[in-house]
mmCIF file of C-alpha atoms in Angstrom:
data_model
loop_
_atom_site.group_PDB
_atom_site.id
_atom_site.type_symbol
_atom_site.label_atom_id
_atom_site.label_comp_id
_atom_site.label_asym_id
_atom_site.label_seq_id
_atom_site.Cartn_x
_atom_site.Cartn_y
_atom_site.Cartn_z
ATOM 1 C CA MET J 194 110.885 155.081 88.726
ATOM 2 C CA ASN J 195 109.449 156.780 85.545
ATOM 3 C CA GLU J 196 106.144 157.599 86.183
ATOM 4 C CA ALA J 197 104.291 158.919 82.322
ATOM 5 C CA SER J 198 106.121 155.833 80.811
ATOM 6 C CA HIS J 199 106.715 152.467 83.321
ATOM 7 C CA HIS J 200 105.039 149.749 82.186
ATOM 8 C CA VAL J 201 103.066 146.822 84.580
ATOM 9 C CA VAL J 202 102.565 143.274 83.320
ATOM 10 C CA VAL J 203 100.089 141.038 85.408
ATOM 11 C CA VAL J 204 99.817 137.439 83.951
ATOM 12 C CA GLY J 205 96.871 135.824 85.424
ATOM 13 C CA ALA J 206 93.218 137.554 85.908
ATOM 14 C CA GLY J 207 92.584 134.946 89.274
ATOM 15 C CA PHE J 208 91.344 137.123 92.538
ATOM 16 C CA GLY J 209 94.617 138.015 92.787
ATOM 17 C CA GLY J 210 95.197 139.918 89.163
ATOM 18 C CA LEU J 211 92.730 141.434 89.199
ATOM 19 C CA GLU J 212 92.662 143.120 93.099
ATOM 20 C CA PHE J 213 95.571 143.901 91.437
ATOM 21 C CA THR J 214 94.673 145.239 88.576
ATOM 22 C CA ARG J 215 91.662 147.578 90.481
ATOM 23 C CA ALA J 216 94.091 148.751 93.439
ATOM 24 C CA LEU J 217 96.550 150.630 91.225
ATOM 25 C CA SER J 218 93.727 152.754 89.372
ATOM 26 C CA GLY J 219 94.711 155.654 89.957
ATOM 27 C CA VAL J 220 97.944 155.531 89.185
ATOM 28 C CA PRO J 221 99.866 156.767 85.645
ATOM 29 C CA VAL J 222 101.310 153.171 84.468
ATOM 30 C CA ARG J 223 100.460 151.798 81.575
ATOM 31 C CA ILE J 224 98.858 147.967 82.467
ATOM 32 C CA THR J 225 98.647 145.036 80.347
ATOM 33 C CA MET J 226 96.927 142.200 81.794
ATOM 34 C CA ILE J 227 97.773 138.732 79.839
ATOM 35 C CA ASP J 228 95.748 135.362 80.255
ATOM 36 C CA LYS J 229 95.397 132.548 78.604
ATOM 37 C CA ARG J 230 91.493 131.985 79.192
ATOM 38 C CA ASN J 231 88.886 135.383 78.588
ATOM 39 C CA HIS J 232 87.143 135.343 80.785
ATOM 40 C CA HIS J 233 87.384 135.512 85.945
ATOM 41 C CA LEU J 234 87.018 132.300 87.843
ATOM 42 C CA PHE J 235 84.983 132.277 90.579
ATOM 43 C CA GLN J 236 86.314 129.409 91.691
ATOM 44 C CA PRO J 237 84.833 129.063 94.940
ATOM 45 C CA LEU J 238 81.358 127.885 93.141
ATOM 46 C CA LEU J 239 83.131 126.444 90.668
ATOM 47 C CA TYR J 240 82.199 122.780 91.883
ATOM 48 C CA GLN J 241 77.962 123.696 91.256
ATOM 49 C CA VAL J 242 78.858 124.003 88.479
ATOM 50 C CA ALA J 243 80.723 120.949 88.379
ATOM 51 C CA THR J 244 76.978 119.195 90.235
ATOM 52 C CA THR J 245 74.490 121.261 88.279
ATOM 53 C CA ALA J 246 73.826 123.494 91.180
ATOM 54 C CA LEU J 247 74.594 126.879 88.281
ATOM 55 C CA ALA J 248 75.153 127.807 84.607
ATOM 56 C CA THR J 249 78.771 128.694 84.007
ATOM 57 C CA SER J 250 78.005 131.800 82.976
ATOM 58 C CA GLU J 251 76.877 132.444 86.424
ATOM 59 C CA VAL J 252 80.889 131.825 87.878
ATOM 60 C CA ALA J 253 82.565 133.175 85.601
ATOM 61 C CA TRP J 254 83.098 136.768 83.794
ATOM 62 C CA PRO J 255 84.568 137.761 80.658
ATOM 63 C CA ILE J 256 88.028 140.037 81.889
ATOM 64 C CA ARG J 257 87.549 142.775 78.702
ATOM 65 C CA HIS J 258 83.792 143.565 80.557
ATOM 66 C CA LEU J 259 85.041 143.648 84.216
ATOM 67 C CA LEU J 260 87.867 145.998 82.580
ATOM 68 C CA ARG J 261 86.006 147.968 80.377
ATOM 69 C CA LYS J 262 86.631 151.082 82.399
ATOM 70 C CA ARG J 263 90.249 151.318 82.911
ATOM 71 C CA LYS J 264 91.531 152.954 79.834
ATOM 72 C CA ASP J 265 94.616 152.001 81.047
ATOM 73 C CA VAL J 266 94.242 148.578 80.651
ATOM 74 C CA THR J 267 94.856 146.446 78.110
ATOM 75 C CA THR J 268 94.218 142.686 77.523
ATOM 76 C CA LEU J 269 95.677 140.235 76.710
ATOM 77 C CA LEU J 270 94.395 136.596 75.309
ATOM 78 C CA ALA J 271 98.082 134.819 75.006
ATOM 79 C CA ASN J 272 99.783 132.232 76.459
ATOM 80 C CA VAL J 273 102.654 132.893 78.493
ATOM 81 C CA ASN J 274 105.533 130.047 78.341
ATOM 82 C CA GLY J 275 108.462 132.272 80.145
ATOM 83 C CA VAL J 276 110.231 135.219 81.484
ATOM 84 C CA ASP J 277 113.207 136.316 79.813
ATOM 85 C CA ARG J 278 114.757 138.394 83.943
ATOM 86 C CA ALA J 279 117.420 139.680 82.643
ATOM 87 C CA GLY J 280 115.733 141.498 79.001
ATOM 88 C CA ARG J 281 112.374 141.688 81.172
ATOM 89 C CA ARG J 282 110.126 140.515 78.786
ATOM 90 C CA VAL J 283 107.265 138.561 79.044
ATOM 91 C CA LEU J 284 107.363 135.485 76.069
ATOM 92 C CA LEU J 285 104.375 134.229 74.765
ATOM 93 C CA ASP J 286 104.152 130.838 72.936
ATOM 94 C CA ASP J 287 103.336 132.491 69.761
ATOM 95 C CA GLY J 288 107.145 133.827 69.505
ATOM 96 C CA SER J 289 106.371 137.124 70.483
ATOM 97 C CA ALA J 290 106.769 139.392 73.395
ATOM 98 C CA VAL J 291 105.715 141.960 75.678
ATOM 99 C CA ALA J 292 108.355 144.123 77.681
ATOM 100 C CA TYR J 293 108.004 144.889 81.533
ATOM 101 C CA ASP J 294 109.381 147.106 83.875
ATOM 102 C CA THR J 295 107.496 145.741 86.724
ATOM 103 C CA LEU J 296 105.765 141.937 86.421
ATOM 104 C CA VAL J 297 103.144 140.360 88.603
ATOM 105 C CA LEU J 298 102.630 136.960 88.524
ATOM 106 C CA ALA J 299 99.556 135.985 89.665
ATOM 107 C CA THR J 300 98.987 132.178 87.624
ATOM 108 C CA GLY J 301 97.179 130.252 90.526
ATOM 109 C CA ALA J 302 97.703 126.648 90.329
ATOM 110 C CA ARG J 303 96.556 123.738 88.965
ATOM 111 C CA HIS J 304 95.624 119.640 90.515
ATOM 112 C CA ALA J 305 98.767 116.751 91.467
ATOM 113 C CA TYR J 306 98.762 114.015 91.185
ATOM 114 C CA PHE J 307 101.493 113.061 93.524
ATOM 115 C CA GLY J 308 103.620 110.969 90.581
ATOM 116 C CA HIS J 309 100.587 109.780 89.119
ATOM 117 C CA ASP J 310 100.113 112.026 86.152
ATOM 118 C CA GLU J 311 98.944 108.946 84.793
ATOM 119 C CA TRP J 312 96.082 109.423 87.295
ATOM 120 C CA GLU J 313 94.195 112.570 85.857
ATOM 121 C CA PRO J 314 92.277 111.043 82.786
ATOM 122 C CA PHE J 315 90.916 108.768 85.139
ATOM 123 C CA ALA J 316 90.165 110.827 87.894
ATOM 124 C CA PRO J 317 89.836 114.847 86.555
ATOM 125 C CA GLY J 318 90.612 117.910 88.865
ATOM 126 C CA LEU J 319 88.487 120.739 89.202
ATOM 127 C CA LYS J 320 90.195 123.820 88.577
ATOM 128 C CA THR J 321 89.317 125.422 85.277
ATOM 129 C CA LEU J 322 85.114 125.591 84.219
ATOM 130 C CA GLU J 323 86.556 122.736 81.453
ATOM 131 C CA ASP J 324 86.809 120.514 84.300
ATOM 132 C CA ALA J 325 83.237 121.726 85.825
ATOM 133 C CA THR J 326 81.803 121.003 82.471
ATOM 134 C CA THR J 327 83.775 117.412 82.059
ATOM 135 C CA ILE J 328 82.887 116.489 85.639
ATOM 136 C CA ARG J 329 79.358 117.818 85.359
ATOM 137 C CA ARG J 330 79.163 115.207 81.838
ATOM 138 C CA ARG J 331 80.415 112.129 83.747
ATOM 139 C CA ILE J 332 78.261 112.711 86.878
ATOM 140 C CA LEU J 333 75.209 113.196 84.366
ATOM 141 C CA MET J 334 76.711 109.877 82.224
ATOM 142 C CA ALA J 335 77.024 107.986 84.932
ATOM 143 C CA PHE J 336 73.185 107.405 85.840
ATOM 144 C CA GLU J 337 72.469 107.293 81.790
ATOM 145 C CA GLN J 338 74.860 104.223 81.301
ATOM 146 C CA ALA J 339 73.336 103.282 84.774
ATOM 147 C CA GLU J 340 69.878 103.440 83.675
ATOM 148 C CA ARG J 341 70.923 100.996 80.424
ATOM 149 C CA GLU J 342 73.507 98.239 82.114
ATOM 150 C CA THR J 343 71.724 95.474 82.667
ATOM 151 C CA ASP J 344 74.410 93.422 84.379
ATOM 152 C CA PRO J 345 74.610 93.950 88.296
ATOM 153 C CA GLU J 346 77.930 94.619 88.622
ATOM 154 C CA LYS J 347 79.009 96.629 86.687
ATOM 155 C CA ARG J 348 75.296 98.630 86.919
ATOM 156 C CA LYS J 349 77.206 99.329 91.038
ATOM 157 C CA ALA J 350 79.905 100.766 89.663
ATOM 158 C CA PHE J 351 78.564 103.018 87.573
ATOM 159 C CA LEU J 352 76.138 104.513 90.621
ATOM 160 C CA THR J 353 79.657 104.124 92.563
ATOM 161 C CA LEU J 354 81.010 108.026 92.645
ATOM 162 C CA ALA J 355 84.780 108.369 94.462
ATOM 163 C CA ILE J 356 85.479 111.760 95.311
ATOM 164 C CA VAL J 357 89.599 111.427 97.021
ATOM 165 C CA GLY J 358 90.413 114.315 99.625
ATOM 166 C CA GLY J 359 89.011 116.112 102.480
ATOM 167 C CA GLY J 360 89.277 118.714 102.130
ATOM 168 C CA PRO J 361 86.821 121.888 101.194
ATOM 169 C CA THR J 362 86.557 121.441 97.006
ATOM 170 C CA GLY J 363 86.323 117.420 98.361
ATOM 171 C CA VAL J 364 83.743 117.430 100.929
ATOM 172 C CA GLU J 365 81.860 120.206 99.192
ATOM 173 C CA LEU J 366 81.731 118.239 95.989
ATOM 174 C CA ALA J 367 80.771 114.623 97.804
ATOM 175 C CA GLY J 368 77.347 116.589 99.837
ATOM 176 C CA THR J 369 76.396 117.947 96.629
ATOM 177 C CA ILE J 370 76.535 114.677 94.652
ATOM 178 C CA ALA J 371 74.703 112.548 97.085
ATOM 179 C CA GLU J 372 71.976 114.918 96.909
ATOM 180 C CA LEU J 373 71.837 115.486 93.455
ATOM 181 C CA ALA J 374 71.414 111.471 93.698
ATOM 182 C CA ARG J 375 69.112 111.005 96.736
ATOM 183 C CA ASP J 376 66.776 114.241 96.199
ATOM 184 C CA THR J 377 66.889 115.890 92.605
ATOM 185 C CA LEU J 378 67.186 112.854 90.469
ATOM 186 C CA ARG J 379 65.035 110.433 92.241
ATOM 187 C CA GLY J 380 61.622 108.995 90.410
ATOM 188 C CA GLU J 381 63.941 110.369 87.003
ATOM 189 C CA PHE J 382 64.783 106.562 85.346
ATOM 190 C CA ARG J 383 63.172 103.512 85.142
ATOM 191 C CA ASN J 384 65.734 100.679 86.063
ATOM 192 C CA ILE J 385 67.747 102.206 89.101
ATOM 193 C CA ASP J 386 66.537 103.903 92.309
ATOM 194 C CA THR J 387 68.974 106.158 91.839
ATOM 195 C CA ARG J 388 69.044 106.508 95.850
ATOM 196 C CA GLN J 389 71.408 103.264 95.942
ATOM 197 C CA THR J 390 73.981 105.697 94.907
ATOM 198 C CA ARG J 391 77.504 104.607 97.218
ATOM 199 C CA VAL J 392 79.391 107.910 96.863
ATOM 200 C CA VAL J 393 82.769 107.460 98.423
ATOM 201 C CA LEU J 394 84.755 109.989 99.972
ATOM 202 C CA ILE J 395 88.584 108.963 100.481
ATOM 203 C CA GLU J 396 90.703 110.249 102.824
ATOM 204 C CA ALA J 397 94.872 110.255 103.725
ATOM 205 C CA GLY J 398 94.422 112.081 106.641
ATOM 206 C CA ASP J 399 92.904 110.990 109.934
ATOM 207 C CA ARG J 400 89.634 113.420 109.499
ATOM 208 C CA ILE J 401 88.329 115.465 107.571
ATOM 209 C CA LEU J 402 88.884 119.584 106.790
ATOM 210 C CA ALA J 403 92.181 119.497 108.362
ATOM 211 C CA ASN J 404 92.642 123.179 108.717
ATOM 212 C CA PHE J 405 89.669 123.469 110.259
ATOM 213 C CA ALA J 406 89.333 123.181 113.861
ATOM 214 C CA PRO J 407 88.530 119.191 114.565
ATOM 215 C CA GLU J 408 85.645 119.205 116.332
ATOM 216 C CA LEU J 409 83.819 120.759 113.000
ATOM 217 C CA SER J 410 86.251 118.495 111.621
ATOM 218 C CA ASP J 411 84.301 116.055 112.667
ATOM 219 C CA TYR J 412 80.646 117.522 112.594
ATOM 220 C CA ALA J 413 81.644 117.375 108.660
ATOM 221 C CA ARG J 414 82.101 113.770 108.995
ATOM 222 C CA LYS J 415 79.006 113.157 110.517
ATOM 223 C CA ALA J 416 76.879 115.905 107.988
ATOM 224 C CA LEU J 417 78.311 114.048 105.323
ATOM 225 C CA GLU J 418 77.604 110.740 106.820
ATOM 226 C CA ARG J 419 73.303 111.746 107.408
ATOM 227 C CA LEU J 420 73.273 112.181 103.698
ATOM 228 C CA GLY J 421 74.713 109.216 102.592
ATOM 229 C CA VAL J 422 78.031 109.798 102.179
ATOM 230 C CA GLU J 423 80.562 107.281 103.128
ATOM 231 C CA VAL J 424 83.605 108.593 104.850
ATOM 232 C CA GLU J 425 87.158 106.753 104.361
ATOM 233 C CA LEU J 426 89.810 108.013 106.837
ATOM 234 C CA GLY J 427 93.794 106.901 106.909
ATOM 235 C CA HIS J 428 94.381 105.573 103.417
ATOM 236 C CA ALA J 429 95.865 106.995 100.197
ATOM 237 C CA VAL J 430 94.983 106.240 97.372
ATOM 238 C CA THR J 431 97.395 103.560 95.264
ATOM 239 C CA ARG J 432 95.103 103.678 91.852
ATOM 240 C CA CYS J 433 93.403 104.487 89.776
ATOM 241 C CA ASP J 434 91.963 103.692 86.220
ATOM 242 C CA ALA J 435 88.504 103.211 84.002
ATOM 243 C CA GLU J 436 87.583 99.902 86.516
ATOM 244 C CA GLY J 437 87.881 102.172 89.843
ATOM 245 C CA VAL J 438 90.036 103.243 93.278
ATOM 246 C CA VAL J 439 92.417 101.428 95.483
ATOM 247 C CA PHE J 440 92.950 102.484 98.730
ATOM 248 C CA GLY J 441 94.080 100.390 101.909
ATOM 249 C CA ASP J 442 92.874 97.119 101.166
ATOM 250 C CA THR J 443 90.212 97.924 99.484
ATOM 251 C CA VAL J 444 89.438 98.047 96.276
ATOM 252 C CA LEU J 445 86.330 100.293 94.875
ATOM 253 C CA PRO J 446 85.206 99.284 91.676
ATOM 254 C CA ALA J 447 83.523 103.012 90.531
ATOM 255 C CA ARG J 448 83.422 104.713 87.406
ATOM 256 C CA THR J 449 82.828 107.506 88.263
ATOM 257 C CA ILE J 450 86.452 108.933 90.132
ATOM 258 C CA LEU J 451 87.042 113.136 91.072
ATOM 259 C CA TRP J 452 89.803 114.528 92.327
ATOM 260 C CA ALA J 453 89.959 116.797 94.937
ATOM 261 C CA ALA J 454 93.530 115.795 96.648
ATOM 262 C CA GLY J 455 96.174 117.914 95.606
ATOM 263 C CA VAL J 456 97.170 121.502 93.830
ATOM 264 C CA ALA J 457 100.444 122.451 92.332
ATOM 265 C CA ALA J 458 101.395 125.801 91.170
ATOM 266 C CA SER J 459 101.642 127.182 87.590
ATOM 267 C CA PRO J 460 104.903 126.552 85.924
ATOM 268 C CA ALA J 461 106.144 130.311 87.125
ATOM 269 C CA ALA J 462 108.853 129.282 88.891
ATOM 270 C CA GLU J 463 110.502 127.399 85.503
ATOM 271 C CA TRP J 464 109.741 130.344 84.119
ATOM 272 C CA LEU J 465 112.069 132.041 86.331
ATOM 273 C CA GLY J 466 114.699 129.788 86.868
ATOM 274 C CA ALA J 467 113.321 130.531 90.980
ATOM 275 C CA ALA J 468 113.651 128.188 93.579
ATOM 276 C CA ALA J 469 110.295 126.611 94.578
ATOM 277 C CA ASP J 470 108.821 124.281 96.924
ATOM 278 C CA ARG J 471 107.412 120.689 96.962
ATOM 279 C CA ALA J 472 104.123 122.155 94.977
ATOM 280 C CA GLY J 473 106.250 124.347 92.269
ATOM 281 C CA ARG J 474 105.288 127.750 94.034
ATOM 282 C CA VAL J 475 107.862 130.348 93.446
ATOM 283 C CA LEU J 476 110.249 131.251 97.035
ATOM 284 C CA VAL J 477 109.571 134.582 97.178
ATOM 285 C CA GLU J 478 110.925 137.722 99.609
ATOM 286 C CA PRO J 479 109.252 138.744 102.475
ATOM 287 C CA ASP J 480 108.071 141.310 100.294
ATOM 288 C CA LEU J 481 106.704 139.057 97.388
ATOM 289 C CA THR J 482 109.395 139.955 95.009
ATOM 290 C CA VAL J 483 111.477 137.076 93.352
ATOM 291 C CA PRO J 484 115.383 137.343 95.019
ATOM 292 C CA GLY J 485 117.454 138.924 92.681
ATOM 293 C CA SER J 486 114.158 140.676 91.172
ATOM 294 C CA PRO J 487 112.596 143.387 92.712
ATOM 295 C CA GLU J 488 110.889 144.137 89.908
ATOM 296 C CA ILE J 489 109.208 140.519 89.830
ATOM 297 C CA PHE J 490 106.837 139.859 92.178
ATOM 298 C CA VAL J 491 104.357 136.811 92.795
ATOM 299 C CA ILE J 492 101.287 136.206 94.119
ATOM 300 C CA GLY J 493 98.554 133.671 94.864
ATOM 301 C CA ASP J 494 98.584 130.614 95.532
ATOM 302 C CA ALA J 495 102.132 131.252 92.890
ATOM 303 C CA ALA J 496 103.761 131.987 95.652
ATOM 304 C CA HIS J 497 105.394 130.978 98.748
ATOM 305 C CA VAL J 498 105.463 133.057 101.626
ATOM 306 C CA LEU J 499 105.317 132.497 105.542
ATOM 307 C CA ARG J 500 103.348 134.265 108.282
ATOM 308 C CA PRO J 501 104.558 135.270 110.767
ATOM 309 C CA ASP J 502 103.786 132.165 112.560
ATOM 310 C CA GLY J 503 106.227 130.289 110.562
ATOM 311 C CA LYS J 504 103.021 127.718 108.144
ATOM 312 C CA PRO J 505 102.928 128.984 104.390
ATOM 313 C CA VAL J 506 99.857 131.383 103.877
ATOM 314 C CA PRO J 507 96.978 129.171 102.573
ATOM 315 C CA GLY J 508 95.691 129.148 98.572
ATOM 316 C CA VAL J 509 92.743 130.759 99.255
ATOM 317 C CA ALA J 510 90.981 133.810 97.850
ATOM 318 C CA PRO J 511 91.599 136.349 100.515
ATOM 319 C CA ALA J 512 95.073 135.600 100.430
ATOM 320 C CA ALA J 513 95.502 136.676 96.720
ATOM 321 C CA LYS J 514 93.473 139.727 96.989
ATOM 322 C CA GLN J 515 94.984 141.061 100.309
ATOM 323 C CA ALA J 516 98.963 140.004 98.524
ATOM 324 C CA GLY J 517 97.904 142.053 95.347
ATOM 325 C CA TRP J 518 96.199 144.958 97.273
ATOM 326 C CA HIS J 519 100.178 144.449 98.878
ATOM 327 C CA VAL J 520 102.158 144.272 95.902
ATOM 328 C CA ALA J 521 99.821 147.515 94.494
ATOM 329 C CA ALA J 522 100.698 149.991 97.416
ATOM 330 C CA THR J 523 104.424 148.545 96.965
ATOM 331 C CA ILE J 524 104.458 149.990 93.262
ATOM 332 C CA LYS J 525 103.152 153.677 94.577
ATOM 333 C CA ALA J 526 105.285 153.778 97.226
ATOM 334 C CA ARG J 527 108.168 153.045 94.891
ATOM 335 C CA LEU J 528 106.579 155.462 92.560
ATOM 336 C CA ALA J 529 106.840 158.148 95.513
ATOM 337 C CA GLY J 530 110.601 157.793 95.596
ATOM 338 C CA ASP J 531 109.800 154.661 98.757
ATOM 339 C CA THR J 532 111.966 151.494 97.795
ATOM 340 C CA SER J 533 112.083 150.544 101.239
ATOM 341 C CA PRO J 534 111.045 146.667 102.038
ATOM 342 C CA ARG J 535 106.979 146.272 102.998
ATOM 343 C CA PRO J 536 106.652 142.237 103.830
ATOM 344 C CA PHE J 537 103.776 141.190 103.219
ATOM 345 C CA ARG J 538 101.629 140.622 106.476
ATOM 346 C CA TYR J 539 98.433 138.252 105.762
ATOM 347 C CA LYS J 540 95.465 138.466 107.374
ATOM 348 C CA HIS J 541 93.159 135.129 108.024
ATOM 349 C CA ASP J 542 89.595 135.885 108.737
ATOM 350 C CA GLY J 543 88.779 131.970 108.323
ATOM 351 C CA ASP J 544 87.544 128.893 106.839
ATOM 352 C CA LEU J 545 84.631 128.139 105.306
ATOM 353 C CA ALA J 546 83.000 124.670 104.220
ATOM 354 C CA THR J 547 79.476 124.419 102.873
ATOM 355 C CA ILE J 548 78.065 120.393 103.040
ATOM 356 C CA GLY J 549 75.249 120.029 100.937
ATOM 357 C CA LYS J 550 72.197 122.705 100.751
ATOM 358 C CA ARG J 551 71.520 122.994 104.354
ATOM 359 C CA ALA J 552 74.452 122.517 106.538
ATOM 360 C CA ALA J 553 78.299 124.138 106.313
ATOM 361 C CA ALA J 554 81.337 124.914 108.553
ATOM 362 C CA ILE J 555 83.034 128.017 109.603
ATOM 363 C CA ASP J 556 85.357 128.391 111.293
ATOM 364 C CA PHE J 557 86.839 131.872 112.287
ATOM 365 C CA GLY J 558 89.171 131.530 114.965
ATOM 366 C CA TRP J 559 86.896 133.040 117.666
ATOM 367 C CA ILE J 560 83.145 132.026 116.884
ATOM 368 C CA LYS J 561 82.470 128.503 114.710
ATOM 369 C CA LEU J 562 79.767 128.182 113.174
ATOM 370 C CA THR J 563 77.531 124.885 111.964
ATOM 371 C CA GLY J 564 74.695 123.962 110.362
ATOM 372 C CA TRP J 565 71.918 125.903 108.429
ATOM 373 C CA PRO J 566 73.192 129.505 110.602
ATOM 374 C CA ALA J 567 76.278 128.444 109.414
ATOM 375 C CA TRP J 568 75.099 127.718 105.526
ATOM 376 C CA TRP J 569 73.145 130.878 105.486
ATOM 377 C CA LEU J 570 76.663 133.226 106.042
ATOM 378 C CA TRP J 571 78.265 131.388 103.606
ATOM 379 C CA GLY J 572 75.637 131.938 100.969
ATOM 380 C CA ILE J 573 75.822 135.786 101.467
ATOM 381 C CA ALA J 574 79.910 135.960 102.147
ATOM 382 C CA HIS J 575 80.010 134.317 98.825
ATOM 383 C CA ILE J 576 77.592 136.172 96.825
ATOM 384 C CA TYR J 577 79.080 139.154 98.517
ATOM 385 C CA PHE J 578 81.941 139.096 96.713
ATOM 386 C CA LEU J 579 80.528 137.661 93.578
ATOM 387 C CA ILE J 580 81.166 140.365 91.219
ATOM 388 C CA GLY J 581 77.819 142.392 89.703
ATOM 389 C CA PHE J 582 74.594 142.665 90.457
ATOM 390 C CA ARG J 583 73.021 140.541 87.804
ATOM 391 C CA ASN J 584 74.872 137.198 88.265
ATOM 392 C CA ARG J 585 73.977 138.122 92.690
ATOM 393 C CA LEU J 586 71.015 137.953 91.578
ATOM 394 C CA ALA J 587 71.201 135.028 89.309
ATOM 395 C CA VAL J 588 73.158 133.106 92.228
ATOM 396 C CA SER J 589 70.554 134.131 95.243
ATOM 397 C CA LEU J 590 67.678 133.104 92.949
ATOM 398 C CA SER J 591 69.129 129.569 91.571
ATOM 399 C CA TRP J 592 69.964 128.260 95.831
ATOM 400 C CA LEU J 593 66.669 129.413 96.888
ATOM 401 C CA TRP J 594 65.420 127.642 94.229
ATOM 402 C CA ILE J 595 67.042 124.319 94.715
ATOM 403 C CA TYR J 596 66.459 125.126 98.691
ATOM 404 C CA VAL J 597 63.358 125.011 98.417
ATOM 405 C CA THR J 598 62.368 122.680 95.593
ATOM 406 C CA GLY J 599 65.821 120.980 95.645
ATOM 407 C CA GLN J 600 65.487 120.443 91.446
ATOM 408 C CA ARG J 601 69.423 122.281 89.822
ATOM 409 C CA SER J 602 68.366 123.257 86.568
ATOM 410 C CA ALA J 603 71.943 123.585 85.062
ATOM 411 C CA ARG J 604 71.620 119.236 84.273
ATOM 412 C CA LEU J 605 72.215 119.191 79.969
ATOM 413 C CA ILE J 606 75.320 116.872 79.433
ATOM 414 C CA THR J 607 77.072 118.688 77.323
ATOM 415 C CA GLN J 608 80.816 118.054 75.151
ATOM 416 C CA GLY J 609 82.346 115.293 74.323
ATOM 417 C CA ASP J 610 85.140 114.388 75.183
ATOM 418 C CA ASN J 611 87.138 110.420 75.901
ATOM 419 C CA ASP J 612 86.336 110.243 78.540
ATOM 420 C CA LYS J 613 87.464 106.731 79.782
ATOM 421 C CA GLY J 614 85.192 105.314 81.480
#
């Protein structure tokens, strides 16, 4: 590699892309960061924006601000629509291209509907700020429409919210929505009692939080049920439309459906013409490079790489950050003349999920925690990873206010959209 002129292009300013860029600080390369949005998003707390606990500015930060002190980094707001592997160029949707010597694709994931993309207008997923504000609007509008509805059955449908998928996002959404209905909004309406709201969590498997130990899954289910959430297990959803959702033999009239059941990778594999798994993740080499193109790395949710036990590395923030650091170390070694393969070794730090404002489940393998101690540890872990003192302080104060008063400050209905129902 020619140190003076080596150009690294990073596509995606998520956890993996930012960690990679930070780890290359001080290395004699030029870096171009490309993202289709101008902000980095702290996705683990996105559901709190959707459920009125946090404002958008508390979970997202301008990419240019985060990289303002890095004179070696150029940031571009652009949409990537392809990669010219032979010509070593990233292709943009305006017809231009950015040449690279090394390319790092950290393009994340999107929600997947298992072949039923027609369900998306009725059951939005949660991956972006736009998704979060759309979901927030639908949740709050459900109560507003129920307040005006005079037909008992239609009102009941407005006051029924279904969440599809019992992973951490589904569990966190269900618990927070239940508290919103039974605590925050209580007494604010005249024609409805928000405590009569039905929150139904639908999971196709035999337990929620399937990646956690069985006893923690059982704890989470019981904690949700104490909040009033109805947990439906063992039934896959077979229909979503403006009237409701069908699972098993049950037809559930619900005017608000939220999707937390599956994810698919970004189009990175299509851009590269590379082999992918069923979720669209690029089947990378053990060192995270693309087969046949050692100058291209794929990290985070866009990559399929196996752990020593044969299981795929999970699509979580710590995995993306570890991959970003690993690729940066590999490039440093290459610059120093060491081109030997460096297999990626993922260290799993544990699984965390919160259930409302006073309970959580944490599985570190060697120790398992539940209840309010787990909730406080979950909160500390998330605040620690937030970027900047102001954001840590803002989130801490918001959570403290909710914990003490039960009130959520971000209950504004904004942005009109073409909501179905």
